[in-house]
PDB file of C-alpha atoms and ligand atoms in Angstrom:
ATOM      1  CA  MET N   9       7.253   5.287 -35.279  1.00  0.00           C
ATOM      2  CA  ASP N  10       8.258   4.905 -31.962  1.00  0.00           C
ATOM      3  CA  LYS N  11       5.859   4.011 -29.166  1.00  0.00           C
ATOM      4  CA  PRO N  12       5.206   6.727 -26.977  1.00  0.00           C
ATOM      5  CA  LEU N  13       6.898   6.350 -23.439  1.00  0.00           C
ATOM      6  CA  ARG N  14       3.974   6.962 -21.235  1.00  0.00           C
ATOM      7  CA  ALA N  15       2.341   5.110 -18.361  1.00  0.00           C
ATOM      8  CA  CYS N  16      -0.885   5.997 -16.310  1.00  0.00           C
ATOM      9  CA  VAL N  17      -3.014   5.167 -13.414  1.00  0.00           C
ATOM     10  CA  ILE N  18      -6.607   3.711 -14.212  1.00  0.00           C
ATOM     11  CA  GLY N  19      -9.334   3.789 -11.655  1.00  0.00           C
ATOM     12  CA  HIS N  20     -12.964   4.837 -11.350  1.00  0.00           C
ATOM     13  CA  PRO N  21     -12.981   7.428  -9.986  1.00  0.00           C
ATOM     14  CA  ILE N  22      -9.729   8.602 -10.288  1.00  0.00           C
ATOM     15  CA  VAL N  23      -9.422  12.326  -9.512  1.00  0.00           C
ATOM     16  CA  HIS N  24      -7.605  12.131  -5.872  1.00  0.00           C
ATOM     17  CA  SER N  25      -4.917   9.956  -7.252  1.00  0.00           C
ATOM     18  CA  ARG N  26      -1.352  11.325  -6.357  1.00  0.00           C
ATOM     19  CA  SER N  27       0.624   8.756  -8.697  1.00  0.00           C
ATOM     20  CA  PRO N  28       1.282  11.405 -11.631  1.00  0.00           C
ATOM     21  CA  LEU N  29       2.504  13.802  -9.139  1.00  0.00           C
ATOM     22  CA  ILE N  30       4.914  10.746  -7.925  1.00  0.00           C
ATOM     23  CA  HIS N  31       6.052   9.518 -11.341  1.00  0.00           C
ATOM     24  CA  GLY N  32       6.032  13.032 -12.951  1.00  0.00           C
ATOM     25  CA  HIS N  33       8.772  13.908 -10.147  1.00  0.00           C
ATOM     26  CA  TRP N  34      10.726  10.861 -10.911  1.00  0.00           C
ATOM     27  CA  LEU N  35      10.533  11.694 -14.763  1.00  0.00           C
ATOM     28  CA  GLU N  36      11.687  15.115 -14.367  1.00  0.00           C
ATOM     29  CA  GLN N  37      14.396  14.361 -11.776  1.00  0.00           C
ATOM     30  CA  TYR N  38      15.688  11.170 -13.874  1.00  0.00           C
ATOM     31  CA  GLY N  39      15.487  13.536 -17.412  1.00  0.00           C
ATOM     32  CA  ILE N  40      13.002  10.815 -18.642  1.00  0.00           C
ATOM     33  CA  LYS N  41      10.962  12.273 -21.851  1.00  0.00           C
ATOM     34  CA  GLY N  42       7.646  10.548 -20.750  1.00  0.00           C
ATOM     35  CA  ALA N  43       4.519  11.062 -19.372  1.00  0.00           C
ATOM     36  CA  TYR N  44       2.394   9.487 -16.569  1.00  0.00           C
ATOM     37  CA  GLU N  45      -1.288  10.447 -16.677  1.00  0.00           C
ATOM     38  CA  LYS N  46      -4.318   9.561 -15.063  1.00  0.00           C
ATOM     39  CA  LEU N  47      -7.499   7.705 -16.531  1.00  0.00           C
ATOM     40  CA  ASP N  48     -10.843   7.233 -15.825  1.00  0.00           C
ATOM     41  CA  VAL N  49     -11.563   3.753 -16.935  1.00  0.00           C
ATOM     42  CA  ALA N  50     -15.167   2.636 -15.968  1.00  0.00           C
ATOM     43  CA  PRO N  51     -15.344  -1.344 -15.658  1.00  0.00           C
ATOM     44  CA  ALA N  52     -17.276  -1.667 -19.094  1.00  0.00           C
ATOM     45  CA  ILE N  53     -14.204  -0.583 -20.604  1.00  0.00           C
ATOM     46  CA  LEU N  54     -11.579  -2.019 -18.612  1.00  0.00           C
ATOM     47  CA  ALA N  55     -10.872  -4.807 -20.737  1.00  0.00           C
ATOM     48  CA  ASP N  56     -10.584  -2.699 -23.918  1.00  0.00           C
ATOM     49  CA  PHE N  57      -8.005  -0.349 -22.097  1.00  0.00           C
ATOM     50  CA  LEU N  58      -5.786  -3.517 -21.347  1.00  0.00           C
ATOM     51  CA  SER N  59      -6.008  -4.063 -25.028  1.00  0.00           C
ATOM     52  CA  GLU N  60      -4.409  -0.964 -25.706  1.00  0.00           C
ATOM     53  CA  ILE N  61      -1.446  -1.670 -23.549  1.00  0.00           C
ATOM     54  CA  ARG N  62      -0.823  -5.029 -25.301  1.00  0.00           C
ATOM     55  CA  LEU N  63      -1.187  -2.897 -28.688  1.00  0.00           C
ATOM     56  CA  GLY N  64       1.814  -0.670 -27.018  1.00  0.00           C
ATOM     57  CA  SER N  65      -0.152   2.512 -26.691  1.00  0.00           C
ATOM     58  CA  TRP N  66       1.025   2.443 -22.888  1.00  0.00           C
ATOM     59  CA  LEU N  67       4.020   1.006 -21.426  1.00  0.00           C
ATOM     60  CA  GLY N  68       1.833  -0.332 -18.428  1.00  0.00           C
ATOM     61  CA  CYS N  69      -0.329   1.007 -15.777  1.00  0.00           C
ATOM     62  CA  ASN N  70      -0.993   1.442 -12.098  1.00  0.00           C
ATOM     63  CA  VAL N  71      -4.872  -0.115 -11.170  1.00  0.00           C
ATOM     64  CA  THR N  72      -6.644   1.163  -8.197  1.00  0.00           C
ATOM     65  CA  ILE N  73     -10.031   1.253  -7.156  1.00  0.00           C
ATOM     66  CA  PRO N  74     -12.301  -0.604  -8.479  1.00  0.00           C
ATOM     67  CA  HIS N  75     -10.222  -2.680 -10.893  1.00  0.00           C
ATOM     68  CA  LYS N  76      -7.673  -4.097  -8.528  1.00  0.00           C
ATOM     69  CA  GLN N  77      -9.281  -7.674  -8.691  1.00  0.00           C
ATOM     70  CA  ALA N  78     -10.549  -7.707 -12.046  1.00  0.00           C
ATOM     71  CA  VAL N  79      -7.206  -6.891 -13.887  1.00  0.00           C
ATOM     72  CA  MET N  80      -5.981 -10.150 -12.571  1.00  0.00           C
ATOM     73  CA  THR N  81      -8.676 -12.478 -14.725  1.00  0.00           C
ATOM     74  CA  LEU N  82      -7.545 -10.186 -17.754  1.00  0.00           C
ATOM     75  CA  VAL N  83      -3.803 -10.243 -18.022  1.00  0.00           C
ATOM     76  CA  ASP N  84      -1.555 -12.975 -19.562  1.00  0.00           C
ATOM     77  CA  SER N  85       0.152 -13.898 -16.159  1.00  0.00           C
ATOM     78  CA  VAL N  86      -0.185 -12.665 -12.546  1.00  0.00           C
ATOM     79  CA  ALA N  87       3.060 -12.582 -10.280  1.00  0.00           C
ATOM     80  CA  ASP N  88       2.878 -14.964  -6.873  1.00  0.00           C
ATOM     81  CA  GLU N  89       2.710 -11.937  -4.650  1.00  0.00           C
ATOM     82  CA  ALA N  90      -0.397 -10.617  -6.511  1.00  0.00           C
ATOM     83  CA  ARG N  91      -1.922 -13.897  -6.289  1.00  0.00           C
ATOM     84  CA  LYS N  92      -1.559 -14.327  -2.742  1.00  0.00           C
ATOM     85  CA  ILE N  93      -2.751 -10.918  -1.868  1.00  0.00           C
ATOM     86  CA  GLY N  94      -5.727 -10.971  -4.285  1.00  0.00           C
ATOM     87  CA  ALA N  95      -5.442  -7.950  -6.281  1.00  0.00           C
ATOM     88  CA  ALA N  96      -2.921  -6.589  -8.635  1.00  0.00           C
ATOM     89  CA  ASN N  97      -1.706  -2.803  -8.657  1.00  0.00           C
ATOM     90  CA  THR N  98       0.671  -2.439 -11.296  1.00  0.00           C
ATOM     91  CA  LEU N  99       0.679  -3.513 -14.971  1.00  0.00           C
ATOM     92  CA  TRP N 100       3.619  -3.949 -17.505  1.00  0.00           C
ATOM     93  CA  LEU N 101       4.325  -5.578 -21.190  1.00  0.00           C
ATOM     94  CA  GLU N 102       6.991  -8.011 -21.004  1.00  0.00           C
ATOM     95  CA  ASP N 103       7.752 -10.104 -23.992  1.00  0.00           C
ATOM     96  CA  GLY N 104       4.599  -9.290 -25.436  1.00  0.00           C
ATOM     97  CA  LYS N 105       2.649 -10.203 -22.480  1.00  0.00           C
ATOM     98  CA  LEU N 106       0.498  -8.568 -20.171  1.00  0.00           C
ATOM     99  CA  LYS N 107       1.715  -9.242 -16.552  1.00  0.00           C
ATOM    100  CA  ALA N 108       0.542  -7.786 -13.158  1.00  0.00           C
ATOM    101  CA  THR N 109       2.114  -7.945  -9.786  1.00  0.00           C
ATOM    102  CA  ASN N 110       1.120  -6.085  -6.673  1.00  0.00           C
ATOM    103  CA  THR N 111       3.767  -3.687  -4.989  1.00  0.00           C
ATOM    104  CA  ASP N 112       1.652  -2.504  -1.890  1.00  0.00           C
ATOM    105  CA  ALA N 113       3.489  -5.520   0.494  1.00  0.00           C
ATOM    106  CA  TYR N 114       6.805  -3.942  -1.077  1.00  0.00           C
ATOM    107  CA  GLY N 115       5.608  -0.373  -0.273  1.00  0.00           C
ATOM    108  CA  PHE N 116       4.920  -1.165   3.187  1.00  0.00           C
ATOM    109  CA  ALA N 117       7.951  -3.032   4.182  1.00  0.00           C
ATOM    110  CA  ALA N 118      10.254  -0.124   2.140  1.00  0.00           C
ATOM    111  CA  ASN N 119       8.654   2.274   4.391  1.00  0.00           C
ATOM    112  CA  MET N 120       9.235   0.394   7.901  1.00  0.00           C
ATOM    113  CA  ASP N 121      12.809  -0.074   6.849  1.00  0.00           C
ATOM    114  CA  ASP N 122      13.000   3.336   6.327  1.00  0.00           C
ATOM    115  CA  PHE N 123      11.663   4.593   9.590  1.00  0.00           C
ATOM    116  CA  ALA N 124      11.568   1.438  11.766  1.00  0.00           C
ATOM    117  CA  PRO N 125      14.451  -0.947  10.477  1.00  0.00           C
ATOM    118  CA  ASP N 126      14.431  -3.344  13.294  1.00  0.00           C
ATOM    119  CA  TRP N 127      10.576  -4.289  12.332  1.00  0.00           C
ATOM    120  CA  ARG N 128      11.879  -7.437  10.926  1.00  0.00           C
ATOM    121  CA  GLU N 129      13.489  -8.809  14.099  1.00  0.00           C
ATOM    122  CA  ALA N 130       9.861  -8.459  15.611  1.00  0.00           C
ATOM    123  CA  GLN N 131       8.191 -11.764  16.405  1.00  0.00           C
ATOM    124  CA  THR N 132       4.705 -10.804  17.144  1.00  0.00           C
ATOM    125  CA  CYS N 133       2.702  -8.105  15.206  1.00  0.00           C
ATOM    126  CA  LEU N 134      -1.031  -6.943  15.727  1.00  0.00           C
ATOM    127  CA  ILE N 135      -2.756  -6.104  12.264  1.00  0.00           C
ATOM    128  CA  ILE N 136      -5.879  -4.256  12.631  1.00  0.00           C
ATOM    129  CA  GLY N 137      -8.236  -4.645   9.791  1.00  0.00           C
ATOM    130  CA  ALA N 138      -9.145  -7.291   7.185  1.00  0.00           C
ATOM    131  CA  GLY N 139      -9.793  -5.506   4.031  1.00  0.00           C
ATOM    132  CA  GLY N 140      -7.791  -5.362   0.945  1.00  0.00           C
ATOM    133  CA  ALA N 141      -5.281  -3.312   2.372  1.00  0.00           C
ATOM    134  CA  ALA N 142      -4.569  -5.297   5.358  1.00  0.00           C
ATOM    135  CA  ARG N 143      -4.396  -8.381   2.821  1.00  0.00           C
ATOM    136  CA  ALA N 144      -1.024  -6.694   1.312  1.00  0.00           C
ATOM    137  CA  VAL N 145       0.353  -5.946   4.821  1.00  0.00           C
ATOM    138  CA  VAL N 146      -0.122  -9.379   6.277  1.00  0.00           C
ATOM    139  CA  HIS N 147       1.628 -10.976   3.571  1.00  0.00           C
ATOM    140  CA  ALA N 148       4.563  -8.503   4.044  1.00  0.00           C
ATOM    141  CA  CYS N 149       4.693  -9.112   7.834  1.00  0.00           C
ATOM    142  CA  LYS N 150       4.829 -12.906   7.016  1.00  0.00           C
ATOM    143  CA  GLU N 151       7.600 -12.068   4.162  1.00  0.00           C
ATOM    144  CA  ALA N 152       9.916 -10.164   6.806  1.00  0.00           C
ATOM    145  CA  GLY N 153       9.756 -13.235   9.245  1.00  0.00           C
ATOM    146  CA  ILE N 154       7.645 -12.147  11.803  1.00  0.00           C
ATOM    147  CA  SER N 155       6.704 -15.372  13.259  1.00  0.00           C
ATOM    148  CA  ASP N 156       3.575 -14.711  15.208  1.00  0.00           C
ATOM    149  CA  VAL N 157       1.225 -12.607  13.147  1.00  0.00           C
ATOM    150  CA  THR N 158      -2.536 -11.694  14.698  1.00  0.00           C
ATOM    151  CA  ILE N 159      -5.452 -10.002  12.606  1.00  0.00           C
ATOM    152  CA  THR N 160      -8.100  -8.369  14.503  1.00  0.00           C
ATOM    153  CA  ASN N 161     -11.086  -6.664  13.019  1.00  0.00           C
ATOM    154  CA  ARG N 162     -14.329  -4.511  13.750  1.00  0.00           C
ATOM    155  CA  THR N 163     -16.294  -7.792  12.010  1.00  0.00           C
ATOM    156  CA  THR N 164     -14.658 -10.572  13.664  1.00  0.00           C
ATOM    157  CA  GLU N 165     -15.400 -13.101  10.745  1.00  0.00           C
ATOM    158  CA  ARG N 166     -13.298 -11.159   8.039  1.00  0.00           C
ATOM    159  CA  ALA N 167     -10.507 -11.465  10.549  1.00  0.00           C
ATOM    160  CA  ASP N 168     -10.921 -15.149  11.150  1.00  0.00           C
ATOM    161  CA  GLU N 169     -11.230 -15.787   7.268  1.00  0.00           C
ATOM    162  CA  LEU N 170      -8.260 -13.895   6.387  1.00  0.00           C
ATOM    163  CA  ALA N 171      -6.315 -15.468   9.488  1.00  0.00           C
ATOM    164  CA  SER N 172      -7.040 -18.861   8.049  1.00  0.00           C
ATOM    165  CA  GLU N 173      -6.272 -17.903   4.309  1.00  0.00           C
ATOM    166  CA  PHE N 174      -2.959 -16.503   5.165  1.00  0.00           C
ATOM    167  CA  SER N 175      -2.356 -19.381   8.056  1.00  0.00           C
ATOM    168  CA  VAL N 176      -2.048 -16.742  10.989  1.00  0.00           C
ATOM    169  CA  HIS N 177      -4.013 -15.961  14.060  1.00  0.00           C
ATOM    170  CA  SER N 178      -6.871 -13.773  14.569  1.00  0.00           C
ATOM    171  CA  VAL N 179      -8.741 -12.537  17.829  1.00  0.00           C
ATOM    172  CA  GLN N 180     -11.539 -10.541  18.901  1.00  0.00           C
ATOM    173  CA  LEU N 181     -10.986  -6.772  18.618  1.00  0.00           C
ATOM    174  CA  ILE N 182     -11.974  -5.815  22.192  1.00  0.00           C
ATOM    175  CA  GLU N 183      -9.447  -8.668  23.412  1.00  0.00           C
ATOM    176  CA  ALA N 184      -6.572  -7.253  21.297  1.00  0.00           C
ATOM    177  CA  LEU N 185      -7.040  -3.570  22.559  1.00  0.00           C
ATOM    178  CA  GLN N 186      -6.764  -5.110  25.831  1.00  0.00           C
ATOM    179  CA  ASN N 187      -3.464  -6.748  25.542  1.00  0.00           C
ATOM    180  CA  LEU N 188      -1.435  -4.714  23.341  1.00  0.00           C
ATOM    181  CA  ASP N 189       1.473  -5.649  25.555  1.00  0.00           C
ATOM    182  CA  LEU N 190       1.785  -8.882  23.478  1.00  0.00           C
ATOM    183  CA  TYR N 191       2.719  -7.066  20.326  1.00  0.00           C
ATOM    184  CA  GLN N 192       5.879  -5.643  19.004  1.00  0.00           C
ATOM    185  CA  VAL N 193       4.426  -4.303  15.997  1.00  0.00           C
ATOM    186  CA  ILE N 194       0.994  -2.676  15.965  1.00  0.00           C
ATOM    187  CA  ILE N 195      -0.478  -1.567  12.477  1.00  0.00           C
ATOM    188  CA  ASN N 196      -3.710   0.083  11.418  1.00  0.00           C
ATOM    189  CA  THR N 197      -4.916  -1.085   7.951  1.00  0.00           C
ATOM    190  CA  THR N 198      -8.334   0.376   8.650  1.00  0.00           C
ATOM    191  CA  SER N 199      -9.872   3.528   7.423  1.00  0.00           C
ATOM    192  CA  ALA N 200     -10.691   4.603  10.672  1.00  0.00           C
ATOM    193  CA  GLY N 201      -9.207   7.886  11.334  1.00  0.00           C
ATOM    194  CA  MET N 202      -9.099   8.647   7.765  1.00  0.00           C
ATOM    195  CA  GLY N 203     -11.417  11.801   6.462  1.00  0.00           C
ATOM    196  CA  ASP N 204     -14.512  11.928   8.402  1.00  0.00           C
ATOM    197  CA  ILE N 205     -14.272   8.515  10.067  1.00  0.00           C
ATOM    198  CA  PRO N 206     -14.051   8.305  13.574  1.00  0.00           C
ATOM    199  CA  PRO N 207     -10.500   7.039  14.890  1.00  0.00           C
ATOM    200  CA  LEU N 208     -10.728   3.523  17.011  1.00  0.00           C
ATOM    201  CA  PRO N 209     -10.603   3.871  20.600  1.00  0.00           C
ATOM    202  CA  ILE N 210      -7.053   2.518  21.479  1.00  0.00           C
ATOM    203  CA  ASN N 211      -5.704   3.018  24.398  1.00  0.00           C
ATOM    204  CA  PHE N 212      -1.624   2.472  24.265  1.00  0.00           C
ATOM    205  CA  LYS N 213      -1.064   2.454  28.071  1.00  0.00           C
ATOM    206  CA  SER N 214      -0.817  -1.278  28.319  1.00  0.00           C
ATOM    207  CA  ALA N 215       1.874  -1.204  25.174  1.00  0.00           C
ATOM    208  CA  ARG N 216       5.277  -2.151  25.929  1.00  0.00           C
ATOM    209  CA  SER N 217       8.066   0.408  25.461  1.00  0.00           C
ATOM    210  CA  GLY N 218       9.873   0.135  22.155  1.00  0.00           C
ATOM    211  CA  THR N 219       6.847  -1.076  20.304  1.00  0.00           C
ATOM    212  CA  ILE N 220       6.048   0.258  16.963  1.00  0.00           C
ATOM    213  CA  ALA N 221       3.031   1.492  15.827  1.00  0.00           C
ATOM    214  CA  ALA N 222       2.234   1.987  11.841  1.00  0.00           C
ATOM    215  CA  ASP N 223      -0.902   3.339  10.318  1.00  0.00           C
ATOM    216  CA  ILE N 224      -1.058   3.072   6.510  1.00  0.00           C
ATOM    217  CA  VAL N 225      -3.448   6.075   6.324  1.00  0.00           C
ATOM    218  CA  TYR N 226      -1.736   9.242   5.168  1.00  0.00           C
ATOM    219  CA  ALA N 227      -4.404  11.435   4.837  1.00  0.00           C
ATOM    220  CA  PRO N 228      -3.961  12.940   7.472  1.00  0.00           C
ATOM    221  CA  LEU N 229      -0.654  12.062   8.122  1.00  0.00           C
ATOM    222  CA  ASN N 230      -0.472  12.113  11.838  1.00  0.00           C
ATOM    223  CA  THR N 231      -3.789  10.165  12.278  1.00  0.00           C
ATOM    224  CA  GLN N 232      -5.026  10.116  15.927  1.00  0.00           C
ATOM    225  CA  PHE N 233      -3.755   6.215  16.257  1.00  0.00           C
ATOM    226  CA  LEU N 234      -0.097   7.647  15.418  1.00  0.00           C
ATOM    227  CA  LEU N 235      -0.655  10.431  18.088  1.00  0.00           C
ATOM    228  CA  ASP N 236      -1.865   8.266  20.754  1.00  0.00           C
ATOM    229  CA  ALA N 237       0.730   6.014  20.186  1.00  0.00           C
ATOM    230  CA  ARG N 238       3.553   8.945  20.111  1.00  0.00           C
ATOM    231  CA  THR N 239       1.588  10.217  23.523  1.00  0.00           C
ATOM    232  CA  HIS N 240       2.821   7.011  25.354  1.00  0.00           C
ATOM    233  CA  GLY N 241       6.314   6.806  24.109  1.00  0.00           C
ATOM    234  CA  LEU N 242       5.829   4.548  21.046  1.00  0.00           C
ATOM    235  CA  ARG N 243       7.601   4.630  18.076  1.00  0.00           C
ATOM    236  CA  THR N 244       5.530   5.325  14.980  1.00  0.00           C
ATOM    237  CA  VAL N 245       5.576   4.887  10.969  1.00  0.00           C
ATOM    238  CA  ASP N 246       3.112   7.155   9.175  1.00  0.00           C
ATOM    239  CA  GLY N 247       1.355   6.051   5.749  1.00  0.00           C
ATOM    240  CA  LEU N 248       3.079   8.309   3.321  1.00  0.00           C
ATOM    241  CA  GLY N 249       6.264   6.028   2.856  1.00  0.00           C
ATOM    242  CA  MET N 250       4.063   3.052   1.634  1.00  0.00           C
ATOM    243  CA  LEU N 251       2.374   5.124  -1.184  1.00  0.00           C
ATOM    244  CA  LEU N 252       5.631   6.657  -2.219  1.00  0.00           C
ATOM    245  CA  HIS N 253       7.719   3.034  -2.233  1.00  0.00           C
ATOM    246  CA  GLN N 254       4.814   1.263  -3.833  1.00  0.00           C
ATOM    247  CA  ALA N 255       5.187   3.246  -6.922  1.00  0.00           C
ATOM    248  CA  VAL N 256       9.085   2.382  -7.415  1.00  0.00           C
ATOM    249  CA  PRO N 257       8.817  -1.286  -9.423  1.00  0.00           C
ATOM    250  CA  GLY N 258       6.109   0.313 -11.756  1.00  0.00           C
ATOM    251  CA  PHE N 259       8.512   3.130 -12.458  1.00  0.00           C
ATOM    252  CA  GLU N 260      11.320   0.917 -12.831  1.00  0.00           C
ATOM    253  CA  LYS N 261       9.707  -1.685 -15.003  1.00  0.00           C
ATOM    254  CA  TRP N 262       8.169   1.504 -17.875  1.00  0.00           C
ATOM    255  CA  PHE N 263      10.974   3.579 -17.629  1.00  0.00           C
ATOM    256  CA  GLY N 264      13.897   1.599 -16.509  1.00  0.00           C
ATOM    257  CA  GLN N 265      15.196   3.547 -14.095  1.00  0.00           C
ATOM    258  CA  ARG N 266      14.958   2.495 -10.337  1.00  0.00           C
ATOM    259  CA  PRO N 267      13.827   5.650  -8.630  1.00  0.00           C
ATOM    260  CA  VAL N 268      14.652   6.620  -5.184  1.00  0.00           C
ATOM    261  CA  VAL N 269      12.145   7.847  -2.533  1.00  0.00           C
ATOM    262  CA  ASP N 270      14.095  11.078  -1.305  1.00  0.00           C
ATOM    263  CA  THR N 271      13.010  13.992   0.997  1.00  0.00           C
ATOM    264  CA  SER N 272      12.197  16.083  -1.914  1.00  0.00           C
ATOM    265  CA  LEU N 273       9.776  13.368  -3.411  1.00  0.00           C
ATOM    266  CA  ARG N 274       8.048  13.229   0.370  1.00  0.00           C
ATOM    267  CA  ARG N 275       7.870  17.094   0.294  1.00  0.00           C
ATOM    268  CA  LEU N 276       6.232  17.325  -2.796  1.00  0.00           C
ATOM    269  CA  ILE N 277       3.587  15.091  -1.289  1.00  0.00           C
ATOM    270  CA  LEU N 278       3.211  16.551   1.835  1.00  0.00           C
ATOM    271  CA  ASP N 279       2.543  20.104   0.351  1.00  0.00           C
ATOM    272  CA  ASP N 280       0.091  18.212  -2.049  1.00  0.00           C
ATOM    273  CA  LEU N 281      -1.591  17.100   1.284  1.00  0.00           C
ATOM    274  CA  GLY N 282      -1.372  20.516   2.951  1.00  0.00           C
ATOM    275  CA  GLU N 283       0.748  18.819   5.667  1.00  0.00           C
ATOM    276  CA  PRO N 284       3.553  21.366   7.274  1.00  0.00           C
TER     277      PRO N 284
HETATM  278  P1  LIG H 302      -9.165  -1.658   1.772  1.00  0.00           P
HETATM  279  O1  LIG H 302      -9.368  -1.960   0.672  1.00  0.00           O
HETATM  280  O2  LIG H 302      -9.076   0.035   2.029  1.00  0.00           O
HETATM  281  O3  LIG H 302      -8.758  -2.032   3.356  1.00  0.00           O
HETATM  282  P2  LIG H 302     -12.028  -2.408   2.944  1.00  0.00           P
HETATM  283  O4  LIG H 302     -11.908  -3.661   2.264  1.00  0.00           O
HETATM  284  O5  LIG H 302     -13.575  -1.517   3.193  1.00  0.00           O
HETATM  285  O6  LIG H 302     -10.895  -1.310   2.413  1.00  0.00           O
HETATM  286  O7  LIG H 302     -11.587  -2.731   4.823  1.00  0.00           O
HETATM  287  C1  LIG H 302     -11.855  -1.547   5.445  1.00  0.00           C
HETATM  288  C2  LIG H 302     -11.484  -1.911   6.646  1.00  0.00           C
HETATM  289  O8  LIG H 302     -11.579  -0.739   7.898  1.00  0.00           O
HETATM  290  C3  LIG H 302     -12.089  -2.995   7.344  1.00  0.00           C
HETATM  291  O9  LIG H 302     -11.338  -4.006   8.106  1.00  0.00           O
HETATM  292  C4  LIG H 302     -13.278  -2.329   8.042  1.00  0.00           C
HETATM  293  O10 LIG H 302     -13.962  -3.184   8.947  1.00  0.00           O
HETATM  294  P3  LIG H 302     -14.992  -4.103   8.936  1.00  0.00           P
HETATM  295  O11 LIG H 302     -14.564  -5.236   8.115  1.00  0.00           O
HETATM  296  O12 LIG H 302     -15.566  -4.247  10.373  1.00  0.00           O
HETATM  297  O13 LIG H 302     -15.786  -3.105   8.030  1.00  0.00           O
HETATM  298  C5  LIG H 302     -12.365  -1.474   8.745  1.00  0.00           C
HETATM  299  N1  LIG H 302     -13.136  -0.082   9.325  1.00  0.00           N
HETATM  300  C6  LIG H 302     -13.742   0.846   8.430  1.00  0.00           C
HETATM  301  N2  LIG H 302     -14.268   1.889   9.152  1.00  0.00           N
HETATM  302  C7  LIG H 302     -14.117   1.479  10.562  1.00  0.00           C
HETATM  303  C8  LIG H 302     -14.598   1.930  11.745  1.00  0.00           C
HETATM  304  N3  LIG H 302     -15.046   3.157  11.849  1.00  0.00           N
HETATM  305  N4  LIG H 302     -14.126   1.109  12.745  1.00  0.00           N
HETATM  306  C9  LIG H 302     -13.244   0.116  12.945  1.00  0.00           C
HETATM  307  N5  LIG H 302     -13.002  -0.394  11.737  1.00  0.00           N
HETATM  308  C10 LIG H 302     -13.382   0.096  10.405  1.00  0.00           C
END
């Protein structure tokens, strides 16, 4: 019997994942008779679920909170990128082996390429935040060739630790925010400004014109960070494209077709987010 052409996203909880909408759109667009589901997988049954993939019940899966670190110890091989970032979000079977990679850095970079392609020419960037999302962004900025990457964070020790791990600079948040003119790209990777969490008190007045401000938050799409940046004449990149682009490599590995992130996909997710 043929193996099922299906992939999924696993997490715990998983209800809010938009991955089924993204992959479902591509399956329809490319006329692929496959499926993409979302599964609530509790930590206690994670290893059992990965065995199901090895047995061929699934082509692979996306992985979200809280499994992004745990899966790395349970698969057969971990791509360099995931190892450096310290988390995996995409799993697939290849030559009978269960492999893992991280596509968040790719997603971030591809979104920047779409909306501010000259970001790769920047020499300086400031990354605000030191959590899991910041790790992927630091990796992407280094890979893009930005020579002077600086991390800042509410909890300074976390910024210092991350900076030392990735061999970049760190600076206290208050100092960073007072010297925004030093940076050509300023990126928010914190959850500040998302849902009910108050936004960071950033005054972009001191930033240079031409500076790019990017947020990885996409709900709301126009975060206070981006609105303030725009008010001061900065160029801005919102977080939705990172979500869309990070899905591309998984779809290609599972279904054999490299999908395109286009305006119809963006519109679909904007509608789901209730954004005009
Ligand atoms: P993720 O994996 O999504 O990055 P995380 O590891 O919990 O999540 O990290 C969240 C980031 O947002 C951290 O940098 C956090 O700062 P702390 O390390 O000081 O906790 C930052 N963050 C969350 N809420 C914030 C707020 N209200 N103001 C400033 N930074 C905030």
